[in-house]
mmCIF file of C-alpha atoms in Angstrom:
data_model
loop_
_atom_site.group_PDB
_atom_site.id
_atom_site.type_symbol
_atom_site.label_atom_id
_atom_site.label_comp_id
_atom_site.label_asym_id
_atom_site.label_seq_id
_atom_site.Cartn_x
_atom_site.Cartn_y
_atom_site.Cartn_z
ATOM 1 C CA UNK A 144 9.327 -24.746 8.582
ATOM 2 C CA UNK A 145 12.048 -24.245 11.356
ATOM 3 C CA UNK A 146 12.144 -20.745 13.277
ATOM 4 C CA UNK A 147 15.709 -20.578 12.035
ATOM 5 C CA UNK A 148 14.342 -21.012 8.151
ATOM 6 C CA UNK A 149 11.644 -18.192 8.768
ATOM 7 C CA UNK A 150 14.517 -16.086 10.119
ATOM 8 C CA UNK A 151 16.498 -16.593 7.581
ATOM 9 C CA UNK A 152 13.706 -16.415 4.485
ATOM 10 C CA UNK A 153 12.570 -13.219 5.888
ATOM 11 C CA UNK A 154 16.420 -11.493 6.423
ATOM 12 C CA UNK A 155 16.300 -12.711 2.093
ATOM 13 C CA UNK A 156 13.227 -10.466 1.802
ATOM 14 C CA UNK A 157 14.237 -7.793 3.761
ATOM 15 C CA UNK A 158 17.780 -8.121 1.823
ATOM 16 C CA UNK A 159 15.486 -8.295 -1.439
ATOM 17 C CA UNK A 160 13.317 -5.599 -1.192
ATOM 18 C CA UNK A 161 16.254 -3.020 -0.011
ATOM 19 C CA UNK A 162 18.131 -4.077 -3.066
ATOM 20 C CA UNK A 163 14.956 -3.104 -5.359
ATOM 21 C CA UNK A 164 14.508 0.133 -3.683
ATOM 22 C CA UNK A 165 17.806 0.931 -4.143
ATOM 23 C CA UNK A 166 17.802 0.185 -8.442
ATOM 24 C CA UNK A 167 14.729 1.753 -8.515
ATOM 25 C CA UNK A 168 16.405 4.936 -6.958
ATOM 26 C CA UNK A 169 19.443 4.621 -9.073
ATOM 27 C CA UNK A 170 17.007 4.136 -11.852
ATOM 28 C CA UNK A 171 15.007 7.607 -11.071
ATOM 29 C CA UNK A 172 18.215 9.123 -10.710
ATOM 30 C CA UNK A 173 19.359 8.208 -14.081
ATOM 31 C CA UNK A 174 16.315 9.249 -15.298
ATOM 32 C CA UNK A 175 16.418 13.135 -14.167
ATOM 33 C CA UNK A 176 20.297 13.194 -15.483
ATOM 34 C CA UNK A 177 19.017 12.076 -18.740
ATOM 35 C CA UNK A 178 16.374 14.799 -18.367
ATOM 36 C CA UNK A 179 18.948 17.503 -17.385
ATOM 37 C CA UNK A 180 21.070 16.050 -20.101
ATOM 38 C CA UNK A 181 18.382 16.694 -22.419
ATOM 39 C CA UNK A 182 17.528 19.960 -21.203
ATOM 40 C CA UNK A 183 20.871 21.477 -21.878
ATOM 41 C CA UNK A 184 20.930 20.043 -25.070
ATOM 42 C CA UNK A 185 17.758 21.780 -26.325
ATOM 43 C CA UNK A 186 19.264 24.886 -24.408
ATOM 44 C CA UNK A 187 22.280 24.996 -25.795
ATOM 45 C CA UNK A 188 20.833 24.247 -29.433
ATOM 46 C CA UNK A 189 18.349 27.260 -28.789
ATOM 47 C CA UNK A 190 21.166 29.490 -28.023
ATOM 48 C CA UNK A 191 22.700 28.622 -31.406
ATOM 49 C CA UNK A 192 19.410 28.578 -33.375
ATOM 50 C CA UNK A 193 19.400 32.635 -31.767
ATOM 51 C CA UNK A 194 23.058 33.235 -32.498
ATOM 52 C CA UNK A 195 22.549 32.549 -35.946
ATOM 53 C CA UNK A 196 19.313 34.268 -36.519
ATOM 54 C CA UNK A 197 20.495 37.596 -35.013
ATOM 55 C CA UNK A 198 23.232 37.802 -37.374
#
């Protein structure tokens, strides 16, 4: 294998592995929205649940 080849095969990896990091960081990101999401959700049904009990 050429130097040039190697250069180029590792720049791929490089490109490769900063393109994974950055879906799995868009994918942990997602994650704690649909958590939030979620957590409002219950919130806001809680409220309701209360609203209608204490009348």
């Amino acid at each position: 294998m050429t130097k040039q080849n190697r250069s180029a095969i590792d720049q791929a990896r490089s490109s490769t592995k900063r393109g994974g990091e950055a879906a799995g960081e868009t994918a942990i990101n997602a994650i704690d929205t649909i958590e939030d999401i979620g957590k409002t959700a219950g919130d806001r049904i809680s409220d309701a649940i209360r609203d209608v009990t204490a009348r």
